[in-house]
């Protein structure tokens, strides 16, 4: 017979992706039994993170200030913008260590069925940045999926309208793979051999 | 490039059992991207639960008051105590709906390697309860593992010292199982414990 509060905790844990009833119960028991202090740290960190993390006004990546560390850095080449789907993709490319330009994080890809169009991906902001004339190359590093391809095609046309050169990661990224899980070597090679689109 | 706060959140999520770096990252992105409000509810519920849930002073199960709802109920037969390893076992037996007695929740089993002896399982409190003389039957419902068996053996001796009758859940063929796929151990026990039809 679960106490009401325990039932509430199990229910609340199910907000986490991939966590069903049984897993949530196991998590709740574990925290109550072995890790109350760490559980309280998790609760407090969740509150600070969910309230404090916003999106960079320039590239849409997660940020704690108006600009993310990459957009705020004077060491990054503002004439190159690498367009990715998620913050995890930025991390993957950064750890490959071959790119010194800036990013634009779509936070998804075009998906009309889910109501995700150009506006939801912030493409108006990207268009504005291209119109400013400081960008000389747009590197498309989208996932090699049907939606990723459609999104790439859309952005490619947009860049051409602004006369900006577009390149894409070299073939070698296997079809169906997710960038976030690629090894550094593969990612580095794909970057260096990127081709004009 | 993760923001410090995002890195902190991913790290904090790893306190959850079975959650590694990649899963924690996926959870953090999901909450930040789609479920900030539910994430804040989780944080607040975690705090209330980890601070408010204690252990029933009588049976050691999770409780919000001094006594858990079962120990506090006048409808439960205090002459029977069913000994289980975890609160989840109590839930399972309660949902079977065949038991009207009380429980004693060990919150584990004897495991000398992990430093878990009789004291850690609260067996002194159980002995005290047996000594009071109100208990006529102790039902052992421990897991059929090596540790569960050792724990059952220990408690069985304790109960005999207090002249309390001990019974154990019948071991045998689970309902709906196919004999052909049963392990030898289960089948052997079912055979040895065969009952006259
Ligand atoms: Zn930025
Ligand atoms: Zn109780």
mmCIF file of C-alpha atoms and ligand atoms in Angstrom:
data_model
loop_
_atom_site.group_PDB
_atom_site.id
_atom_site.type_symbol
_atom_site.label_atom_id
_atom_site.label_comp_id
_atom_site.label_asym_id
_atom_site.label_seq_id
_atom_site.Cartn_x
_atom_site.Cartn_y
_atom_site.Cartn_z
ATOM 1 C CA UNK A 1 0.000 0.000 0.000
ATOM 2 C CA UNK A 2 1.848 3.041 -1.253
ATOM 3 C CA UNK A 3 1.620 6.263 0.706
ATOM 4 C CA UNK A 4 -0.008 9.105 -1.296
ATOM 5 C CA UNK A 5 3.306 10.982 -1.426
ATOM 6 C CA UNK A 6 5.159 7.931 -2.740
ATOM 7 C CA UNK A 7 2.497 7.426 -5.419
ATOM 8 C CA UNK A 8 2.886 11.113 -6.335
ATOM 9 C CA UNK A 9 6.672 10.765 -6.610
ATOM 10 C CA UNK A 10 6.409 7.680 -8.832
ATOM 11 C CA UNK A 11 3.943 9.524 -11.026
ATOM 12 C CA UNK A 12 6.169 12.618 -11.262
ATOM 13 C CA UNK A 13 9.216 10.558 -12.262
ATOM 14 C CA UNK A 14 7.315 9.313 -15.305
ATOM 15 C CA UNK A 15 7.795 12.711 -16.938
ATOM 16 C CA UNK A 16 11.328 11.512 -17.733
ATOM 17 C CA UNK A 17 11.598 10.029 -21.248
ATOM 18 C CA UNK A 18 11.709 6.230 -21.325
ATOM 19 C CA UNK A 19 10.584 5.901 -17.698
ATOM 20 C CA UNK A 20 7.462 3.765 -17.159
ATOM 21 C CA UNK A 21 5.670 2.736 -13.970
ATOM 22 C CA UNK A 22 8.083 -0.036 -12.943
ATOM 23 C CA UNK A 23 11.221 2.018 -13.590
ATOM 24 C CA UNK A 24 9.743 5.036 -11.794
ATOM 25 C CA UNK A 25 8.980 2.833 -8.777
ATOM 26 C CA UNK A 26 12.520 1.455 -8.765
ATOM 27 C CA UNK A 27 13.917 5.008 -8.966
ATOM 28 C CA UNK A 28 11.703 6.242 -6.115
ATOM 29 C CA UNK A 29 12.646 3.310 -3.855
ATOM 30 C CA UNK A 30 16.320 3.787 -4.659
ATOM 31 C CA UNK A 31 16.290 7.495 -3.785
ATOM 32 C CA UNK A 32 14.280 6.965 -0.592
ATOM 33 C CA UNK A 33 16.357 4.032 0.504
ATOM 34 C CA UNK A 34 19.904 4.942 -0.477
ATOM 35 C CA UNK A 35 20.196 8.454 -1.855
ATOM 36 C CA UNK A 36 17.958 11.017 -0.175
ATOM 37 C CA UNK A 37 20.704 13.642 -0.097
ATOM 38 C CA UNK A 38 21.589 13.204 -3.779
ATOM 39 C CA UNK A 39 17.884 13.179 -4.592
ATOM 40 C CA UNK A 40 17.475 16.569 -2.927
ATOM 41 C CA UNK A 41 20.484 17.841 -4.897
ATOM 42 C CA UNK A 42 18.765 16.595 -8.074
ATOM 43 C CA UNK A 43 15.541 18.413 -7.128
ATOM 44 C CA UNK A 44 17.371 21.657 -6.433
ATOM 45 C CA UNK A 45 19.475 21.387 -9.615
ATOM 46 C CA UNK A 46 16.348 20.686 -11.674
ATOM 47 C CA UNK A 47 14.769 23.871 -10.369
ATOM 48 C CA UNK A 48 17.835 26.013 -11.042
ATOM 49 C CA UNK A 49 18.379 24.500 -14.503
ATOM 50 C CA UNK A 50 14.759 24.614 -15.672
ATOM 51 C CA UNK A 51 14.461 28.221 -14.499
ATOM 52 C CA UNK A 52 17.945 29.387 -15.473
ATOM 53 C CA UNK A 53 18.660 27.791 -18.832
ATOM 54 C CA UNK A 54 17.320 29.721 -21.799
ATOM 55 C CA UNK A 55 18.149 29.853 -25.476
ATOM 56 C CA UNK A 56 20.968 31.899 -26.996
ATOM 57 C CA UNK A 57 19.331 34.804 -28.845
ATOM 58 C CA UNK A 58 21.804 34.361 -31.692
ATOM 59 C CA UNK A 59 22.096 30.588 -32.292
ATOM 60 C CA UNK A 60 19.205 29.143 -30.234
ATOM 61 C CA UNK A 61 21.517 26.746 -28.360
ATOM 62 C CA UNK A 62 21.037 26.397 -24.596
ATOM 63 C CA UNK A 63 22.541 29.383 -22.758
ATOM 64 C CA UNK A 64 22.606 30.968 -19.324
ATOM 65 C CA UNK A 65 23.163 34.492 -20.612
ATOM 66 C CA UNK A 66 21.742 36.317 -23.630
ATOM 67 C CA UNK A 67 24.476 34.743 -25.734
ATOM 68 C CA UNK A 68 25.869 31.215 -25.419
ATOM 69 C CA UNK A 69 29.639 30.860 -24.790
ATOM 70 C CA UNK A 70 30.328 30.145 -28.488
ATOM 71 C CA UNK A 71 28.402 33.153 -29.817
ATOM 72 C CA UNK A 72 29.977 35.337 -27.130
ATOM 73 C CA UNK A 73 33.513 34.221 -27.968
ATOM 74 C CA UNK A 74 35.675 36.533 -30.047
ATOM 75 C CA UNK A 75 37.750 33.536 -31.105
ATOM 76 C CA UNK A 76 35.013 31.979 -33.208
ATOM 77 C CA UNK A 77 34.797 32.824 -36.908
ATOM 78 C CA UNK A 78 31.458 34.598 -37.435
ATOM 79 C CA UNK A 79 31.678 34.158 -41.215
ATOM 80 C CA UNK A 80 30.895 30.446 -40.918
ATOM 81 C CA UNK A 81 27.649 29.080 -39.511
ATOM 82 C CA UNK A 82 27.159 25.387 -38.976
ATOM 83 C CA UNK A 83 23.468 24.444 -38.856
ATOM 84 C CA UNK A 84 22.602 21.491 -36.608
ATOM 85 C CA UNK A 85 19.405 19.971 -35.265
ATOM 86 C CA UNK A 86 20.216 19.718 -31.540
ATOM 87 C CA UNK A 87 22.551 20.994 -28.781
ATOM 88 C CA UNK A 88 23.953 17.440 -28.589
ATOM 89 C CA UNK A 89 25.121 17.825 -32.197
ATOM 90 C CA UNK A 90 27.028 20.987 -31.224
ATOM 91 C CA UNK A 91 28.720 19.035 -28.425
ATOM 92 C CA UNK A 92 29.659 16.228 -30.803
ATOM 93 C CA UNK A 93 31.161 18.615 -33.377
ATOM 94 C CA UNK A 94 32.964 20.625 -30.701
ATOM 95 C CA UNK A 95 34.601 17.518 -29.312
ATOM 96 C CA UNK A 96 35.790 16.600 -32.826
ATOM 97 C CA UNK A 97 37.791 19.842 -32.551
ATOM 98 C CA UNK A 98 37.954 20.752 -36.258
ATOM 99 C CA UNK A 99 35.513 23.642 -36.469
ATOM 100 C CA UNK A 100 36.137 27.240 -35.396
ATOM 101 C CA UNK A 101 33.013 28.942 -36.735
ATOM 102 C CA UNK A 102 29.639 29.565 -35.124
ATOM 103 C CA UNK A 103 26.431 27.512 -35.018
ATOM 104 C CA UNK A 104 22.740 27.736 -35.593
ATOM 105 C CA UNK A 105 20.736 25.167 -33.623
ATOM 106 C CA UNK A 106 17.339 24.363 -35.144
ATOM 107 C CA UNK A 107 16.130 22.444 -32.061
ATOM 108 C CA UNK A 108 14.476 19.968 -34.386
ATOM 109 C CA UNK A 109 13.782 19.565 -38.088
ATOM 110 C CA UNK A 110 10.902 20.347 -40.431
ATOM 111 C CA UNK A 111 8.019 18.049 -39.593
ATOM 112 C CA UNK A 112 4.677 19.282 -40.943
ATOM 113 C CA UNK A 113 2.791 16.415 -39.231
ATOM 114 C CA UNK A 114 3.976 17.676 -35.834
ATOM 115 C CA UNK A 115 3.309 21.284 -36.765
ATOM 116 C CA UNK A 116 7.010 22.104 -36.995
ATOM 117 C CA UNK A 117 7.599 24.521 -39.856
ATOM 118 C CA UNK A 118 10.309 27.119 -40.635
ATOM 119 C CA UNK A 119 9.065 29.467 -37.884
ATOM 120 C CA UNK A 120 9.369 26.805 -35.168
ATOM 121 C CA UNK A 121 12.995 26.222 -36.230
ATOM 122 C CA UNK A 122 13.792 29.941 -36.058
ATOM 123 C CA UNK A 123 14.634 30.104 -39.747
ATOM 124 C CA UNK A 124 13.458 33.724 -39.920
ATOM 125 C CA UNK A 125 16.289 34.602 -37.518
ATOM 126 C CA UNK A 126 18.753 32.628 -39.622
ATOM 127 C CA UNK A 127 17.561 34.435 -42.776
ATOM 128 C CA UNK A 128 18.063 37.777 -41.015
ATOM 129 C CA UNK A 129 21.602 36.777 -40.099
ATOM 130 C CA UNK A 130 22.339 35.784 -43.689
ATOM 131 C CA UNK A 131 20.903 39.111 -44.892
ATOM 132 C CA UNK A 132 23.355 41.027 -42.698
ATOM 133 C CA UNK A 133 26.088 39.992 -45.119
ATOM 134 C CA UNK A 134 28.756 38.830 -42.647
ATOM 135 C CA UNK A 135 28.247 35.129 -43.331
ATOM 136 C CA UNK A 136 30.235 33.649 -46.196
ATOM 137 C CA UNK A 137 29.566 29.936 -45.640
ATOM 138 C CA UNK A 138 26.683 27.929 -44.243
ATOM 139 C CA UNK A 139 27.619 24.361 -43.308
ATOM 140 C CA UNK A 140 24.656 22.001 -43.111
ATOM 141 C CA UNK A 141 25.243 19.255 -40.544
ATOM 142 C CA UNK A 142 21.746 17.808 -40.319
ATOM 143 C CA UNK A 143 20.906 14.198 -39.654
ATOM 144 C CA UNK A 144 20.803 12.027 -42.795
ATOM 145 C CA UNK A 145 17.087 11.262 -42.409
ATOM 146 C CA UNK A 146 14.160 12.115 -44.648
ATOM 147 C CA UNK A 147 13.244 15.076 -42.420
ATOM 148 C CA UNK A 148 16.874 16.170 -42.149
ATOM 149 C CA UNK A 149 17.163 16.125 -45.948
ATOM 150 C CA UNK A 150 13.964 18.160 -46.374
ATOM 151 C CA UNK A 151 15.196 20.679 -43.820
ATOM 152 C CA UNK A 152 18.595 20.896 -45.521
ATOM 153 C CA UNK A 153 16.931 21.474 -48.888
ATOM 154 C CA UNK A 154 14.818 24.305 -47.450
ATOM 155 C CA UNK A 155 17.788 26.053 -45.825
ATOM 156 C CA UNK A 156 19.909 25.571 -48.928
ATOM 157 C CA UNK A 157 17.380 27.480 -51.032
ATOM 158 C CA UNK A 158 17.226 30.194 -48.384
ATOM 159 C CA UNK A 159 21.008 30.601 -48.391
ATOM 160 C CA UNK A 160 21.117 30.766 -52.196
ATOM 161 C CA UNK A 161 18.607 33.634 -52.116
ATOM 162 C CA UNK A 162 21.083 35.528 -49.963
ATOM 163 C CA UNK A 163 24.031 34.544 -52.117
ATOM 164 C CA UNK A 164 25.682 32.582 -49.313
ATOM 165 C CA UNK A 165 27.776 29.519 -50.161
ATOM 166 C CA UNK A 166 26.353 26.313 -48.725
ATOM 167 C CA UNK A 167 28.329 23.192 -47.954
ATOM 168 C CA UNK A 168 27.345 19.918 -46.407
ATOM 169 C CA UNK A 169 29.218 17.359 -44.351
ATOM 170 C CA UNK A 170 31.015 14.935 -46.636
ATOM 171 C CA UNK A 171 29.464 11.650 -47.594
ATOM 172 C CA UNK A 172 30.744 9.143 -45.127
ATOM 173 C CA UNK A 173 28.115 9.836 -42.554
ATOM 174 C CA UNK A 174 26.191 6.592 -42.935
ATOM 175 C CA UNK A 175 22.533 6.934 -43.881
ATOM 176 C CA UNK A 176 20.296 6.427 -40.854
ATOM 177 C CA UNK A 177 22.992 7.316 -38.345
ATOM 178 C CA UNK A 178 22.488 9.950 -35.656
ATOM 179 C CA UNK A 179 25.229 12.582 -35.533
ATOM 180 C CA UNK A 180 25.177 12.649 -31.780
ATOM 181 C CA UNK A 181 26.380 9.045 -31.595
ATOM 182 C CA UNK A 182 29.098 9.250 -34.267
ATOM 183 C CA UNK A 183 32.725 8.764 -33.265
ATOM 184 C CA UNK A 184 35.024 11.817 -33.359
ATOM 185 C CA UNK A 185 37.160 10.452 -36.190
ATOM 186 C CA UNK A 186 34.259 9.980 -38.585
ATOM 187 C CA UNK A 187 32.859 13.362 -37.685
ATOM 188 C CA UNK A 188 36.223 15.102 -38.115
ATOM 189 C CA UNK A 189 36.744 13.536 -41.553
ATOM 190 C CA UNK A 190 33.250 14.430 -42.675
ATOM 191 C CA UNK A 191 33.907 17.999 -41.614
ATOM 192 C CA UNK A 192 37.226 18.346 -43.383
ATOM 193 C CA UNK A 193 35.897 16.841 -46.615
ATOM 194 C CA UNK A 194 32.700 18.902 -46.603
ATOM 195 C CA UNK A 195 31.468 19.671 -50.085
ATOM 196 C CA UNK A 196 29.787 22.660 -51.614
ATOM 197 C CA UNK A 197 26.082 21.975 -51.985
ATOM 198 C CA UNK B 1 29.590 23.343 -25.532
ATOM 199 C CA UNK B 2 27.314 22.671 -22.582
ATOM 200 C CA UNK B 3 26.502 25.479 -20.205
ATOM 201 C CA UNK B 4 27.734 24.818 -16.636
ATOM 202 C CA UNK B 5 24.153 24.521 -15.394
ATOM 203 C CA UNK B 6 23.242 21.991 -18.093
ATOM 204 C CA UNK B 7 26.338 19.940 -17.227
ATOM 205 C CA UNK B 8 25.290 20.100 -13.565
ATOM 206 C CA UNK B 9 21.763 18.919 -14.403
ATOM 207 C CA UNK B 10 23.044 15.990 -16.487
ATOM 208 C CA UNK B 11 25.358 15.046 -13.640
ATOM 209 C CA UNK B 12 22.576 15.260 -11.035
ATOM 210 C CA UNK B 13 20.248 13.047 -13.106
ATOM 211 C CA UNK B 14 22.836 10.270 -12.937
ATOM 212 C CA UNK B 15 21.880 9.662 -9.309
ATOM 213 C CA UNK B 16 18.879 7.784 -10.727
ATOM 214 C CA UNK B 17 19.515 4.028 -10.963
ATOM 215 C CA UNK B 18 20.261 2.791 -14.483
ATOM 216 C CA UNK B 19 20.852 6.309 -15.825
ATOM 217 C CA UNK B 20 24.243 6.867 -17.491
ATOM 218 C CA UNK B 21 25.688 9.914 -19.225
ATOM 219 C CA UNK B 22 23.815 9.528 -22.535
ATOM 220 C CA UNK B 23 20.460 8.822 -20.914
ATOM 221 C CA UNK B 24 20.907 11.721 -18.473
ATOM 222 C CA UNK B 25 21.665 14.032 -21.400
ATOM 223 C CA UNK B 26 18.569 12.847 -23.251
ATOM 224 C CA UNK B 27 16.456 13.412 -20.116
ATOM 225 C CA UNK B 28 17.863 16.920 -19.574
ATOM 226 C CA UNK B 29 17.261 17.944 -23.200
ATOM 227 C CA UNK B 30 13.750 16.519 -23.083
ATOM 228 C CA UNK B 31 12.808 18.439 -19.935
ATOM 229 C CA UNK B 32 14.378 21.695 -21.178
ATOM 230 C CA UNK B 33 12.870 21.387 -24.627
ATOM 231 C CA UNK B 34 9.410 19.976 -23.997
ATOM 232 C CA UNK B 35 8.545 19.659 -20.332
ATOM 233 C CA UNK B 36 9.861 22.472 -18.153
ATOM 234 C CA UNK B 37 6.620 22.733 -16.189
ATOM 235 C CA UNK B 38 6.425 18.977 -15.481
ATOM 236 C CA UNK B 39 10.124 19.023 -14.638
ATOM 237 C CA UNK B 40 9.493 21.677 -11.990
ATOM 238 C CA UNK B 41 6.634 19.561 -10.619
ATOM 239 C CA UNK B 42 9.065 16.614 -10.427
ATOM 240 C CA UNK B 43 11.605 18.760 -8.548
ATOM 241 C CA UNK B 44 9.020 19.966 -6.060
ATOM 242 C CA UNK B 45 7.568 16.462 -5.566
ATOM 243 C CA UNK B 46 11.061 15.039 -5.031
ATOM 244 C CA UNK B 47 11.662 17.547 -2.268
ATOM 245 C CA UNK B 48 8.359 16.885 -0.526
ATOM 246 C CA UNK B 49 8.719 13.100 -0.851
ATOM 247 C CA UNK B 50 12.369 12.850 0.218
ATOM 248 C CA UNK B 51 11.681 15.086 3.210
ATOM 249 C CA UNK B 52 8.236 13.751 4.096
ATOM 250 C CA UNK B 53 8.444 9.989 3.600
ATOM 251 C CA UNK B 54 9.837 8.118 6.580
ATOM 252 C CA UNK B 55 9.650 4.548 7.786
ATOM 253 C CA UNK B 56 6.756 3.102 9.789
ATOM 254 C CA UNK B 57 8.062 2.619 13.332
ATOM 255 C CA UNK B 58 6.270 -0.728 13.506
ATOM 256 C CA UNK B 59 6.885 -2.469 10.143
ATOM 257 C CA UNK B 60 9.615 -0.331 8.515
ATOM 258 C CA UNK B 61 7.561 0.175 5.348
ATOM 259 C CA UNK B 62 7.425 3.680 3.868
ATOM 260 C CA UNK B 63 5.035 5.919 5.796
ATOM 261 C CA UNK B 64 4.040 9.566 6.121
ATOM 262 C CA UNK B 65 2.970 9.278 9.745
ATOM 263 C CA UNK B 66 4.493 7.354 12.665
ATOM 264 C CA UNK B 67 2.564 4.289 11.494
ATOM 265 C CA UNK B 68 1.908 3.221 7.909
ATOM 266 C CA UNK B 69 -1.747 2.824 6.820
ATOM 267 C CA UNK B 70 -1.617 -0.969 7.286
ATOM 268 C CA UNK B 71 -0.169 -0.878 10.818
ATOM 269 C CA UNK B 72 -2.601 1.907 11.723
ATOM 270 C CA UNK B 73 -5.622 -0.027 10.457
ATOM 271 C CA UNK B 74 -7.825 -1.755 13.022
ATOM 272 C CA UNK B 75 -9.011 -4.126 10.276
ATOM 273 C CA UNK B 76 -5.656 -5.911 9.930
ATOM 274 C CA UNK B 77 -4.977 -9.029 11.981
ATOM 275 C CA UNK B 78 -2.042 -8.235 14.278
ATOM 276 C CA UNK B 79 -1.491 -11.898 15.099
ATOM 277 C CA UNK B 80 -0.015 -12.559 11.660
ATOM 278 C CA UNK B 81 3.154 -10.907 10.364
ATOM 279 C CA UNK B 82 4.290 -11.395 6.783
ATOM 280 C CA UNK B 83 8.022 -10.700 6.390
ATOM 281 C CA UNK B 84 9.085 -9.284 3.006
ATOM 282 C CA UNK B 85 12.236 -7.749 1.592
ATOM 283 C CA UNK B 86 10.854 -4.558 -0.001
ATOM 284 C CA UNK B 87 7.851 -2.189 -0.063
ATOM 285 C CA UNK B 88 7.220 -3.397 -3.631
ATOM 286 C CA UNK B 89 6.650 -6.898 -2.217
ATOM 287 C CA UNK B 90 3.988 -5.471 0.120
ATOM 288 C CA UNK B 91 2.272 -3.875 -2.878
ATOM 289 C CA UNK B 92 2.371 -7.166 -4.813
ATOM 290 C CA UNK B 93 0.868 -9.166 -1.931
ATOM 291 C CA UNK B 94 -1.741 -6.475 -1.225
ATOM 292 C CA UNK B 95 -2.871 -6.518 -4.836
ATOM 293 C CA UNK B 96 -3.239 -10.323 -4.660
ATOM 294 C CA UNK B 97 -5.906 -9.563 -2.011
ATOM 295 C CA UNK B 98 -5.549 -12.766 0.015
ATOM 296 C CA UNK B 99 -3.793 -11.511 3.160
ATOM 297 C CA UNK B 100 -5.371 -9.602 6.058
ATOM 298 C CA UNK B 101 -2.473 -9.607 8.540
ATOM 299 C CA UNK B 102 0.350 -7.124 9.055
ATOM 300 C CA UNK B 103 3.839 -6.902 7.575
ATOM 301 C CA UNK B 104 7.459 -6.496 8.485
ATOM 302 C CA UNK B 105 9.583 -4.981 5.725
ATOM 303 C CA UNK B 106 13.282 -5.834 5.948
ATOM 304 C CA UNK B 107 14.301 -3.270 3.300
ATOM 305 C CA UNK B 108 16.827 -5.772 2.001
ATOM 306 C CA UNK B 109 18.242 -9.144 2.956
ATOM 307 C CA UNK B 110 21.255 -10.405 4.890
ATOM 308 C CA UNK B 111 24.378 -9.627 2.883
ATOM 309 C CA UNK B 112 27.575 -9.735 4.968
ATOM 310 C CA UNK B 113 29.694 -8.567 2.010
ATOM 311 C CA UNK B 114 27.688 -5.327 1.868
ATOM 312 C CA UNK B 115 27.736 -4.958 5.630
ATOM 313 C CA UNK B 116 24.041 -5.794 5.942
ATOM 314 C CA UNK B 117 23.462 -7.851 9.067
ATOM 315 C CA UNK B 118 20.447 -8.433 11.366
ATOM 316 C CA UNK B 119 20.662 -4.892 12.799
ATOM 317 C CA UNK B 120 20.446 -3.257 9.373
ATOM 318 C CA UNK B 121 17.270 -5.259 8.669
ATOM 319 C CA UNK B 122 15.692 -4.176 11.963
ATOM 320 C CA UNK B 123 15.502 -7.747 13.236
ATOM 321 C CA UNK B 124 15.909 -6.542 16.834
ATOM 322 C CA UNK B 125 12.577 -4.730 16.454
ATOM 323 C CA UNK B 126 10.981 -7.840 14.960
ATOM 324 C CA UNK B 127 12.308 -9.941 17.876
ATOM 325 C CA UNK B 128 10.839 -7.437 20.324
ATOM 326 C CA UNK B 129 7.476 -7.722 18.597
ATOM 327 C CA UNK B 130 7.603 -11.510 18.767
ATOM 328 C CA UNK B 131 8.511 -11.316 22.467
ATOM 329 C CA UNK B 132 5.365 -9.277 23.176
ATOM 330 C CA UNK B 133 3.372 -12.472 22.656
ATOM 331 C CA UNK B 134 0.622 -11.145 20.358
ATOM 332 C CA UNK B 135 1.994 -12.761 17.207
ATOM 333 C CA UNK B 136 0.907 -16.336 16.504
ATOM 334 C CA UNK B 137 2.230 -16.783 12.942
ATOM 335 C CA UNK B 138 5.161 -15.396 11.006
ATOM 336 C CA UNK B 139 4.854 -15.833 7.227
ATOM 337 C CA UNK B 140 8.156 -15.634 5.362
ATOM 338 C CA UNK B 141 7.713 -14.215 1.858
ATOM 339 C CA UNK B 142 11.343 -13.623 0.919
ATOM 340 C CA UNK B 143 12.820 -13.911 -2.529
ATOM 341 C CA UNK B 144 13.948 -17.415 -3.518
ATOM 342 C CA UNK B 145 17.612 -16.370 -3.791
ATOM 343 C CA UNK B 146 20.669 -17.503 -1.818
ATOM 344 C CA UNK B 147 20.496 -14.331 0.308
ATOM 345 C CA UNK B 148 16.733 -14.633 0.718
ATOM 346 C CA UNK B 149 17.140 -18.225 1.902
ATOM 347 C CA UNK B 150 19.843 -17.273 4.401
ATOM 348 C CA UNK B 151 17.681 -14.449 5.720
ATOM 349 C CA UNK B 152 14.655 -16.757 5.998
ATOM 350 C CA UNK B 153 16.738 -19.314 7.894
ATOM 351 C CA UNK B 154 17.914 -16.642 10.368
ATOM 352 C CA UNK B 155 14.403 -15.309 11.020
ATOM 353 C CA UNK B 156 13.003 -18.824 11.293
ATOM 354 C CA UNK B 157 15.406 -19.615 14.156
ATOM 355 C CA UNK B 158 14.523 -16.332 15.827
ATOM 356 C CA UNK B 159 10.799 -17.096 15.663
ATOM 357 C CA UNK B 160 11.323 -20.594 17.089
ATOM 358 C CA UNK B 161 13.135 -19.081 20.084
ATOM 359 C CA UNK B 162 9.968 -17.107 20.774
ATOM 360 C CA UNK B 163 7.739 -20.110 20.145
ATOM 361 C CA UNK B 164 6.060 -18.473 17.159
ATOM 362 C CA UNK B 165 4.867 -20.670 14.291
ATOM 363 C CA UNK B 166 6.636 -19.962 11.005
ATOM 364 C CA UNK B 167 5.244 -20.629 7.549
ATOM 365 C CA UNK B 168 6.591 -19.901 4.101
ATOM 366 C CA UNK B 169 4.951 -19.178 0.769
ATOM 367 C CA UNK B 170 4.429 -22.413 -1.115
ATOM 368 C CA UNK B 171 7.062 -22.986 -3.740
ATOM 369 C CA UNK B 172 6.004 -24.558 -6.978
ATOM 370 C CA UNK B 173 4.740 -24.055 -10.465
ATOM 371 C CA UNK B 174 3.623 -20.447 -11.078
ATOM 372 C CA UNK B 175 0.079 -19.971 -12.351
ATOM 373 C CA UNK B 176 -0.024 -20.004 -16.146
ATOM 374 C CA UNK B 177 3.503 -21.366 -16.500
ATOM 375 C CA UNK B 178 4.341 -24.111 -18.973
ATOM 376 C CA UNK B 179 6.100 -27.050 -17.342
ATOM 377 C CA UNK B 180 8.317 -27.476 -20.362
ATOM 378 C CA UNK B 181 9.930 -24.078 -19.818
ATOM 379 C CA UNK B 182 10.317 -24.234 -16.030
ATOM 380 C CA UNK B 183 13.800 -24.343 -14.547
ATOM 381 C CA UNK B 184 14.918 -27.558 -12.858
ATOM 382 C CA UNK B 185 15.077 -26.023 -9.397
ATOM 383 C CA UNK B 186 11.453 -24.867 -9.471
ATOM 384 C CA UNK B 187 10.287 -28.168 -10.897
ATOM 385 C CA UNK B 188 12.209 -30.173 -8.297
ATOM 386 C CA UNK B 189 10.736 -28.088 -5.449
ATOM 387 C CA UNK B 190 7.240 -28.424 -6.884
ATOM 388 C CA UNK B 191 7.679 -32.184 -6.999
ATOM 389 C CA UNK B 192 9.021 -32.484 -3.473
ATOM 390 C CA UNK B 193 6.263 -30.292 -2.076
ATOM 391 C CA UNK B 194 3.539 -32.101 -3.993
ATOM 392 C CA UNK B 195 0.201 -32.213 -2.211
ATOM 393 C CA UNK B 196 -2.472 -34.867 -2.154
ATOM 394 C CA UNK B 197 -5.186 -33.937 -4.629
HETATM 395 ZN ZN1 LIG C 1 24.759 31.086 -29.367
HETATM 396 ZN ZN1 LIG C 2 3.724 -0.263 9.264
#
